[in-house]
Coordinates of C-alpha atoms and ligand atoms in Angstrom, one line a residue:
X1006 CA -33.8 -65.4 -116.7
X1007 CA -37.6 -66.3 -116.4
X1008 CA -39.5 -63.5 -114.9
X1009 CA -41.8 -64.9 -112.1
X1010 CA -45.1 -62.6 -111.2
X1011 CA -44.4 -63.3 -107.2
X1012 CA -41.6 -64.8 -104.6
X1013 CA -42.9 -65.0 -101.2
X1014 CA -40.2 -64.9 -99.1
X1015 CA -41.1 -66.6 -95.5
X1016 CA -43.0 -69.9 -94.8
X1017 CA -44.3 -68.7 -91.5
X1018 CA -48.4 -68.4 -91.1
X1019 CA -47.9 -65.2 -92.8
X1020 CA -46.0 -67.0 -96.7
X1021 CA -48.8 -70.3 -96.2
X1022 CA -51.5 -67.8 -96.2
X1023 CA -50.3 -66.3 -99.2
X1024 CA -49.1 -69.7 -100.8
X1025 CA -52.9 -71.2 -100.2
X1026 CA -54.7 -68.2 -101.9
X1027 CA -52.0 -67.9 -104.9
X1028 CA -52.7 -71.7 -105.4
X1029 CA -56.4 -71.1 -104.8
X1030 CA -56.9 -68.5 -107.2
X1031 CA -54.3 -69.3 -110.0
X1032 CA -53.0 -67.6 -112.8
X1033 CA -49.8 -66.4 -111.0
X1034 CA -46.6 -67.5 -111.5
X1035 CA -44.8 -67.6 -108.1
X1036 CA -42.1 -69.6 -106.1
X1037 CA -41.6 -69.8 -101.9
X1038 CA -38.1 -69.3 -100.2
X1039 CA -37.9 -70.5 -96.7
X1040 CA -34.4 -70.3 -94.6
X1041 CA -35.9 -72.9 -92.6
X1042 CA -34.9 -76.7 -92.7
X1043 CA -38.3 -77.6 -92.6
X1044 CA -41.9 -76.4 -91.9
X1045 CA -43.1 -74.5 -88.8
X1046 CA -41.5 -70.4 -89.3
X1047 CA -40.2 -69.2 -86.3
X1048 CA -42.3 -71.7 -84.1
X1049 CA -39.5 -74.6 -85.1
X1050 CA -37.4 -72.7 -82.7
X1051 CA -40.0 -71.9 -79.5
X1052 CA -39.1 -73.5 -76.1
X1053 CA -40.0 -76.3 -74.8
X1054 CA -42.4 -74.7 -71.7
X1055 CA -44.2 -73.0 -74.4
X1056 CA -46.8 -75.5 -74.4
X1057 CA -50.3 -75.4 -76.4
X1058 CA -51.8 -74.6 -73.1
X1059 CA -49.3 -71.4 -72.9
X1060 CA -49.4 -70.0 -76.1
X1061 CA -52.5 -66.9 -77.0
X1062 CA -53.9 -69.4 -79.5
X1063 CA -53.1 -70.2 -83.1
X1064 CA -55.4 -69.5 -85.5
X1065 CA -56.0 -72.5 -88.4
X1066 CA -54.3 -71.8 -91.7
X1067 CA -56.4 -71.3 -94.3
X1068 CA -58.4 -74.6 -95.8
X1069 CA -57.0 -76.3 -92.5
X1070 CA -58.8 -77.9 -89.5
X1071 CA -58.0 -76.3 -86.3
X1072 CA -54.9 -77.4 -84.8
X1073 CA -55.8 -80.3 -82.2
X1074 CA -53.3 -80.8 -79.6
X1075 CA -53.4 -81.5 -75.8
X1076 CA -52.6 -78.6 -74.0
X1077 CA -49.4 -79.9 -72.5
X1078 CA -47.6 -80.9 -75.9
X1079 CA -45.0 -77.8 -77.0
X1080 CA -45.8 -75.5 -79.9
X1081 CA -42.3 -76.2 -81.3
X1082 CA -43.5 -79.5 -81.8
X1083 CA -47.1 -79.4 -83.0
X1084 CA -47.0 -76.4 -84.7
X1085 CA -44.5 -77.6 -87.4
X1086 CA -46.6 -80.9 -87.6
X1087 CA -49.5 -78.7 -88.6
X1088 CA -47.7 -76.6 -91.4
X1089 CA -46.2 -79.5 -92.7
X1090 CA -49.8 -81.2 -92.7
X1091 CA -50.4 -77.9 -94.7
X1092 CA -48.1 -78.6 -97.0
X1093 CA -48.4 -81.7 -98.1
X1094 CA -52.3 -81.7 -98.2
X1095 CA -52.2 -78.4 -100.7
X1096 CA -48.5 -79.7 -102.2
X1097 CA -47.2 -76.3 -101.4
X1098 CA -43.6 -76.4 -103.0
X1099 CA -41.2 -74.2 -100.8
X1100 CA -37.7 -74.2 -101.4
X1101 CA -35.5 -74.8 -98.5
X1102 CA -33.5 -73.7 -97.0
X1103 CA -32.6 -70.8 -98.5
X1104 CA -31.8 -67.3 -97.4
X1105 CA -32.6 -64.4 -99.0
X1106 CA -30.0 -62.1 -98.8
X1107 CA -31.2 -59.3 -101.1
X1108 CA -33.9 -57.8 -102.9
X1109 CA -33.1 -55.2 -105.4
X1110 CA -34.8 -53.2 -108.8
X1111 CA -33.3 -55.2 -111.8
X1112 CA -31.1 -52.4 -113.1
X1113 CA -31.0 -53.5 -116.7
X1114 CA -34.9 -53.6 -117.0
X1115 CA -36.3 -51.2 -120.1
X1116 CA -39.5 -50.7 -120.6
X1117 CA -42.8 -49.8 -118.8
X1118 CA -42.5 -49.0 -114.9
X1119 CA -42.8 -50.4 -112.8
X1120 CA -39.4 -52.6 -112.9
X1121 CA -38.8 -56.0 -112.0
X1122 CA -36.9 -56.6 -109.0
X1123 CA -34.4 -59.1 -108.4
X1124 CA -34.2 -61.4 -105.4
X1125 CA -30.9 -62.4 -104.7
X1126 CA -30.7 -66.1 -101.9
X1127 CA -27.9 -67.9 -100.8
X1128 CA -28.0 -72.1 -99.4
X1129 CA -26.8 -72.7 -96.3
X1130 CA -23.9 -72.8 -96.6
X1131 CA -23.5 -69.6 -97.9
X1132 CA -23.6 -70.5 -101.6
X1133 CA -25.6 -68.2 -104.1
X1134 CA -28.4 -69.7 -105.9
X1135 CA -30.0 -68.6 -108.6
X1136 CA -31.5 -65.0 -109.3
X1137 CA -35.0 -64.7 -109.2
X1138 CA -36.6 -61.9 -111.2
X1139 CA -40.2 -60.7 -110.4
X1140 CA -42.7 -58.2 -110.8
X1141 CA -43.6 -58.3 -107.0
X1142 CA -42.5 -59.5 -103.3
X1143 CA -44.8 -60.5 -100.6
X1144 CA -42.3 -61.0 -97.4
X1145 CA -42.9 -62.9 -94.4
X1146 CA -40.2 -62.7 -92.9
X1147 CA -41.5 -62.3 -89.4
X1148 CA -39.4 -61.2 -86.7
X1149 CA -37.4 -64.3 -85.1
X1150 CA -33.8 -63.9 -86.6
X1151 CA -34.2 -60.3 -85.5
X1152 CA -34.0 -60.2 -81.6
X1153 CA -33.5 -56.8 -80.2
X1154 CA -31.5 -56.2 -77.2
X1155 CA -31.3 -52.4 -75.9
X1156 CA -27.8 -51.5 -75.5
X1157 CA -26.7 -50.2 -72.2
X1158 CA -23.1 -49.2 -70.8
X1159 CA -21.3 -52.4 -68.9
X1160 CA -22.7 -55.1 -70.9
X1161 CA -19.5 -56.8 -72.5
X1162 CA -18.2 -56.4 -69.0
X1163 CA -20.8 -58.8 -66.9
X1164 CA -19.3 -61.9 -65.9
X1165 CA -22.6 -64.1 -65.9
X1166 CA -25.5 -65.3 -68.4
X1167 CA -27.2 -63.1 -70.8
X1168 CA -29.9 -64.1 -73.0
X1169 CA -32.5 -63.5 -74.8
X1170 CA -36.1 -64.5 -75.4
X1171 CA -35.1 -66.1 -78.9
X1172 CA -32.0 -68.2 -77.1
X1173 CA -33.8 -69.0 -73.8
X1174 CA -34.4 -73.2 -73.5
X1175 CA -35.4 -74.1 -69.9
X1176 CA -36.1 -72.1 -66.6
X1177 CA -33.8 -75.1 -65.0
X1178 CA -30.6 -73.6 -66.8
X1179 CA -31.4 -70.8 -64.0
X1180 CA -31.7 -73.6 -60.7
X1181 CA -30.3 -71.4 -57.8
X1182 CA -29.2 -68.1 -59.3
X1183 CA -30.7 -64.8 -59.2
X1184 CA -31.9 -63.7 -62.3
X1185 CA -32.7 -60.3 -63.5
X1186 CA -35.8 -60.4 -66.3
X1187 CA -36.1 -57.2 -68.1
X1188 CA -38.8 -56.8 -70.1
X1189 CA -42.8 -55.6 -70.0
X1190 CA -44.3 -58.4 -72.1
X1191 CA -46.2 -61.5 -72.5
X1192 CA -42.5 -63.7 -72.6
X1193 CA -41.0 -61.0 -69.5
X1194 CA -43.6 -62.4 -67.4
X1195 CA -43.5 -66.4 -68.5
X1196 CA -39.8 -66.3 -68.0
X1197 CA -40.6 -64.7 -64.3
X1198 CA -42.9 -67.2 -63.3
X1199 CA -40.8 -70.0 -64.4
X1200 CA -37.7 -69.4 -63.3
X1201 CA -38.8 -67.9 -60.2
X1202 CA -40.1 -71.7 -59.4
X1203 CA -36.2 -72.7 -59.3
X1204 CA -34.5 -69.3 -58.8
X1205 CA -34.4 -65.6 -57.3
X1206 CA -36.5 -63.3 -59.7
X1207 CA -35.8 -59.0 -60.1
X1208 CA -38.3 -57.9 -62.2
X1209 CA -37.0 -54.9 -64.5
X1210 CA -39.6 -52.4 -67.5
X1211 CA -38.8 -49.5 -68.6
X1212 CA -42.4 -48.4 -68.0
X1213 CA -44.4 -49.1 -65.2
X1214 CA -46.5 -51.9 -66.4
X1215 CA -50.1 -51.6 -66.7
X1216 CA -52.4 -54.4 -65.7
X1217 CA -55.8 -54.6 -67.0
X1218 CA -58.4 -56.2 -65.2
X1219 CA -60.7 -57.5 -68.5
X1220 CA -59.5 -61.1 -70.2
X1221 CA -58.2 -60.7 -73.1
X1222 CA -61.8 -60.2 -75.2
X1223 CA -62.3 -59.9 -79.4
X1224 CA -62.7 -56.6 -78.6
X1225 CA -59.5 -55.5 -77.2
X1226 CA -57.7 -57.2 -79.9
X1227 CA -59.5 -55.5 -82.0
X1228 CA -58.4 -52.3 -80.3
X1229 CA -54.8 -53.0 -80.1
X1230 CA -54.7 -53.7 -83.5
X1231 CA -56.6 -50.8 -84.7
X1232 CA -53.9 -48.9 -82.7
X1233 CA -50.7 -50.5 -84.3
X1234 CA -52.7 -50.1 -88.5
X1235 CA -53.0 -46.5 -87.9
X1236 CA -49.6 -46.0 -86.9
X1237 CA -48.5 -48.0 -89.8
X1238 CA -50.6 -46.2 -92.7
X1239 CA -49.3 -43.6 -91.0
X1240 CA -45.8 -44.5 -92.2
X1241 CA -44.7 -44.6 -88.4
X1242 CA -42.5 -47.8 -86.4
X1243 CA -44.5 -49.8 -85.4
X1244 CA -45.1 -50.7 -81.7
X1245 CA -45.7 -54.0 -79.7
X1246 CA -49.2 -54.8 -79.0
X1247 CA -49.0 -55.2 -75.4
X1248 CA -47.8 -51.1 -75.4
X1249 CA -51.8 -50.7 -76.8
X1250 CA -53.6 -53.2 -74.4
X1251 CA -51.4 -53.7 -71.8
X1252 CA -51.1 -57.0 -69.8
X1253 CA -54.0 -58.8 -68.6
X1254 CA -54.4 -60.5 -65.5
X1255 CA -54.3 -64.5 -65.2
X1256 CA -55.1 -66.6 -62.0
X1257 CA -50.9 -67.4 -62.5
X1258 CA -49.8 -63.8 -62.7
X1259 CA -52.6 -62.8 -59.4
X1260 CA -50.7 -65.4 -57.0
X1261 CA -47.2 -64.2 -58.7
X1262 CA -48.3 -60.9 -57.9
X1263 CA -49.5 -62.3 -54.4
X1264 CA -46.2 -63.7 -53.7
X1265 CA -44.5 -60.3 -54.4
X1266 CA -42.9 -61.5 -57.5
X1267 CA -44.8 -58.5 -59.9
X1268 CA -43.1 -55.8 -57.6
X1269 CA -41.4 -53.9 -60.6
X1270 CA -37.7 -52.7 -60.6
X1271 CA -37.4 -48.8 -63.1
X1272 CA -34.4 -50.3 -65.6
X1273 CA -31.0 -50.0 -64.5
X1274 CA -28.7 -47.9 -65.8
X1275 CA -25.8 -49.7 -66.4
X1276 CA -24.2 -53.2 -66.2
X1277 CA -21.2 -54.4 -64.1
X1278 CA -19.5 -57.5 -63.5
X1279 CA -21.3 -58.6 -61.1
X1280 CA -24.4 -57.4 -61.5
X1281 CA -26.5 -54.1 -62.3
X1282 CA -26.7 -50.6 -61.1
X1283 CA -30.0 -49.6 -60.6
X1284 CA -31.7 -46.7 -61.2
X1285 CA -31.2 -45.0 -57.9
X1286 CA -27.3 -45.4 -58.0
X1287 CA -27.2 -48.9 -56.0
X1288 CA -25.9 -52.0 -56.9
X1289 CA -27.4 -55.5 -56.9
X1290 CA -25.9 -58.8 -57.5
X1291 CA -26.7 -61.0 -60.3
X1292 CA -26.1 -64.0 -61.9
X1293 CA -28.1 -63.8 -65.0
X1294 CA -30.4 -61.5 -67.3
X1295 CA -32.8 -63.2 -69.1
X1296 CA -34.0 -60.0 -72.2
X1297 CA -37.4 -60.3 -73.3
X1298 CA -36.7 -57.0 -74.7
X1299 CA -38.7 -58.3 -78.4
X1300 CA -38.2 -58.5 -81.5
X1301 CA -37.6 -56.3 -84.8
X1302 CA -39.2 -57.2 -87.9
X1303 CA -36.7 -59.1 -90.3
X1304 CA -36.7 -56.6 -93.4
X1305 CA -32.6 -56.3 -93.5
X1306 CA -32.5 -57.9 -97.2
X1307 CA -34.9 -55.0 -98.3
X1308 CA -32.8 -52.2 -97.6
X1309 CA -31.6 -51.6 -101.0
X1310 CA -35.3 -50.4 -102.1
X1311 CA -35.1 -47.6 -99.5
X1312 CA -38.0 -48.6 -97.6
X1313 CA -38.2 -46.7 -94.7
X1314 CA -38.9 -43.0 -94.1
X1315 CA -37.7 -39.8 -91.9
X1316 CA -39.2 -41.7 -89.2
X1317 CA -37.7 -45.3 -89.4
X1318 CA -41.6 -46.6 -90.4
X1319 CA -42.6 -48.1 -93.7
X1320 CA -46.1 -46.6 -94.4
X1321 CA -48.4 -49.3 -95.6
X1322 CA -51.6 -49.4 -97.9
X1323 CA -53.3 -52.4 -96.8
X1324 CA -50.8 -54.9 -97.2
X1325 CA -49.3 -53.1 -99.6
X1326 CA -46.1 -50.6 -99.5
X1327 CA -47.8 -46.9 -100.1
X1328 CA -44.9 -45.8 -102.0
X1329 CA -43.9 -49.2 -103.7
X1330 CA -46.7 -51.7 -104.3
X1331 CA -44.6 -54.0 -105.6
X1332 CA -43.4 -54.9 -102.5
X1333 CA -46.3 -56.4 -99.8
X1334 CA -45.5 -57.0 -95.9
X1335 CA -46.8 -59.7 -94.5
X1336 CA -47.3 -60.5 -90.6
X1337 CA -46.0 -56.8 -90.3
X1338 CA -47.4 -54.2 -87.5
X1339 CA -51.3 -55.4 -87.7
X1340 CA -50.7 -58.6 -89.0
X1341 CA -48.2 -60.1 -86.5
X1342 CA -50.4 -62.7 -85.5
X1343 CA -51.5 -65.6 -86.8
X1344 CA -55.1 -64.3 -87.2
X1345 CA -53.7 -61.0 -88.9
X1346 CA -51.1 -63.2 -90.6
X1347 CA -54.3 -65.2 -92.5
X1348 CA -55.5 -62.3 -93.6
X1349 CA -53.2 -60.3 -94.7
X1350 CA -52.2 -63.2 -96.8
X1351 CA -55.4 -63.1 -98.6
X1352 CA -55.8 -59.6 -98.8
X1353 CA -52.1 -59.5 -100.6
X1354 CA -53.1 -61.5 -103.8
X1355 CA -56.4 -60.0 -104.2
X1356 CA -54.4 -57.2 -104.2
X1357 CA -51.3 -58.3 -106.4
X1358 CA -54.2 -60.2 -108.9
X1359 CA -55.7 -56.6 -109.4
X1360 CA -52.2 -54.7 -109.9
X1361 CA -50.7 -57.3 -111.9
X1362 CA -53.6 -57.6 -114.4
X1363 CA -53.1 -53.6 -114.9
X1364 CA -49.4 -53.7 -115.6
X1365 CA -47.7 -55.1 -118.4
X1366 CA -44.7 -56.9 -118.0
X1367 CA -41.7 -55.1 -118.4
X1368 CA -38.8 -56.3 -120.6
Ligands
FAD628 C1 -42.8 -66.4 -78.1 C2 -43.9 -66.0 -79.1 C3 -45.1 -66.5 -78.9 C4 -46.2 -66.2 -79.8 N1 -47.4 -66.7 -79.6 C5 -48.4 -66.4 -80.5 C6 -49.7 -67.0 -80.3 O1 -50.0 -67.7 -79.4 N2 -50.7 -66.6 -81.2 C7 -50.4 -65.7 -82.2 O2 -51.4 -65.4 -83.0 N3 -49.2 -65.2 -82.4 C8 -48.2 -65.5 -81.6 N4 -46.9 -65.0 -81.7 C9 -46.7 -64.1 -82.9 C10 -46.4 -65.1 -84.0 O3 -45.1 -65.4 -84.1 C11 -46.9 -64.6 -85.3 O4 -48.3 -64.4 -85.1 C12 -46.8 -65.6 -86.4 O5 -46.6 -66.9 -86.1 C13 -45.7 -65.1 -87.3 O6 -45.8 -65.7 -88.5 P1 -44.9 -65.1 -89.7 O7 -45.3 -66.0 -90.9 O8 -45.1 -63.7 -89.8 O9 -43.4 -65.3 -89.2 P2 -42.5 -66.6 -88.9 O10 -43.3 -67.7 -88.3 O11 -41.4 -66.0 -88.1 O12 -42.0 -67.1 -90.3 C14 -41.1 -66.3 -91.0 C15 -40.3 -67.3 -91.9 O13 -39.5 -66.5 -92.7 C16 -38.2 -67.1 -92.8 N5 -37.2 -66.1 -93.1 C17 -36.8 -65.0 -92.3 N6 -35.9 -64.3 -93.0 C18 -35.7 -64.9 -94.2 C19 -34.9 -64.6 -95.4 N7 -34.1 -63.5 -95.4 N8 -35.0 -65.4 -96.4 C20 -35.8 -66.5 -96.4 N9 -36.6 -66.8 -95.4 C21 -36.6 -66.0 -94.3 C22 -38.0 -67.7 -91.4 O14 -37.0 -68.6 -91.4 C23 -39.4 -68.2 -91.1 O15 -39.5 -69.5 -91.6 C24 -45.9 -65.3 -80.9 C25 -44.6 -64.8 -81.0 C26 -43.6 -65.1 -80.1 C27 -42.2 -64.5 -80.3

């Protein structure tokens, strides 16, 4: 079996990044696994309202023009266009699709530590590939395939639609019917404003939501993410950004809020089948629940390294795992963004080129 230096797994912004400066600087050995059909990460799957005009902005990838789009066309569309553009132009070589199912210390390695690790990925259809055996990992596996959904008592028993964020197509599927969205986000309020053109909106956070009055400047970015890197070097989960800068206001979400469509429900308590119990004990009738209740990061093939720590976090160094640095998360905590995405890709193979250079190879 060849021993590879790096396998990226992810060809989100977060694996291009990498794949640009591991081309760019040379003298690694690496490969790219996607579980994508084709280019684009998670953006292949955004909806169609989720125009170029909607989205926070998407930063260029690295040795790329900006994207240039017209503000109605949807991301899932030009984004894609863009990566592959990306591709071609550097001749990235990603093999897809394929899923990596498992990444684990190669128990038959003697010699120096640190070990190689095997990556163990499967087609498709389900059918094991190859092994891959490497001296270090740089996932990117974003969050997309990991939807989270709180679990509450009642919901097998509702008789309409529930969905999520990662499933939801068109605010017409919801023409007519009252529709609970629960959620204190970015997508909890686009899913409000849209369906409430077409149907009856309930608005439900867990928190009351805060609304700041500043647009969103350099410098609360800058803030939010300072807030989300120090929880991760502290080895803690990490949080959504909006829980560090809270929501800001838009001329959209003032006349939403004008129309009474912001007045916030406290969560209910329980699902029935017709509807929700709500947190002071009364019932109301629904048709649908739309759950922008986020996302986890996708780390489930990791687990047999033993990753996280007493408090469910994975404490970083950089880009780095503190405890493991053969293992580098990408568009993690800080970096989940496309502008944190760029950059920890860079700041991964400066690292790895540093590390790697130490080590020798182990048998
Ligand atoms: C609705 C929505 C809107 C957003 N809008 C913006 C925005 O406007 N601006 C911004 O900066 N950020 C935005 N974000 C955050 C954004 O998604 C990230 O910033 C960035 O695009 C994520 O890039 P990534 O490479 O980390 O992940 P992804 O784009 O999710 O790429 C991960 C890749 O890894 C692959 N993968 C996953 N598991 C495996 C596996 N086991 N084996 C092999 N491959 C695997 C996936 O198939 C995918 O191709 C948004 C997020 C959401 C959910």
């Amino acid at each position: 079996m060849e021993t590879l230096d790096v396998v990226v797994i992810g060809a989100g912004q977060a694996g291009l990044s990498a794949a640009h400066h591991l081309l760019r600087r040379g003298g690694l050995r690496f490969a790219i696994l996607d579980a994508e059909e084709g280019p684009g990460g998670a953006w292949r799957h955004r909806w169609d309202s989720l125009t170029m005009a909607a989205v926070n902005g998407i930063r260029e990838l690295p040795g790329m023009p900006e994207v240039d789009a017209a503000d109605d066309e949807p991301a899932h569309r030009v984004v894609p266009a863009y990566f592959s553009d990306f591709e071609q132009r550097f001749s990235v070589r990603i093999q897809r699709p394929v899923r990596v199912t498992r990444v684990e210390e190669d128990p038959s390695a003697d010699g120096p530590e640190p070990r190689p690790l095997l990556v163990h990925s499967v087609a498709t259809d389900g059918t094991p590939r190859p092994l891959l055996r490497t001296r270090a990992v740089l996932n990117a596996t974003g969050t997309w395939t990991r939807p989270f959904r709180p679990a509450l008592p009642g919901a097998e028993e509702f008789h309409g639609t529930q969905l999520h964020t990662a499933d939801y197509v068109r605010a017409e599927d919801f023409a007519g019917q009252r529709v609970a969205i629960v959620g204190g986000g970015i997508s909890a309020l686009g899913h409000l404003l849209e369906i409430a053109e077409v149907g009856e909106t309930l608005w439900y956070t867990r928190r009351e939501p805060v609304f700041q009055d500043l647009s969103f400047t350099e410098e609360l970015g800058r803030e939010a993410v300072a807030g989300v890197e120090r929880r991760v070097r502290e080895g803690l989960p990490v949080g959504s950004v909006v829980s560090h800068t809270g929501l800001v206001w838009t001329p959209p979400l003032r006349a939403a809020a004008q129309q009474g469509l912001l007045a916030r429900r406290p969560m209910f308590t329980r699902l029935t089948p017709h509807g929700v119990v709500e947190a002071d004990g009364t019932e109301t009738a629904l048709e649908a629940i739309v759950w922008a209740t986020g996302f986890r990061h996708e780390l489930r093939h990791l687990a047999p390294l033993g990753l996280r720590n007493r408090h469910g976090g994975i404490a970083l160094d950089g880009t780095a795992v503190a405890d493991d640095p053969r293992l580098h998360l990408l568009g993690y905590g800080p970096s989940a963004s496309t502008i944190g995405a760029n950059r920890a890709g860079r700041a991964a193979v400066n690292r790895l080129l540093k590390d790697l250079a130490r080590v020798p190879v182990a048998a």
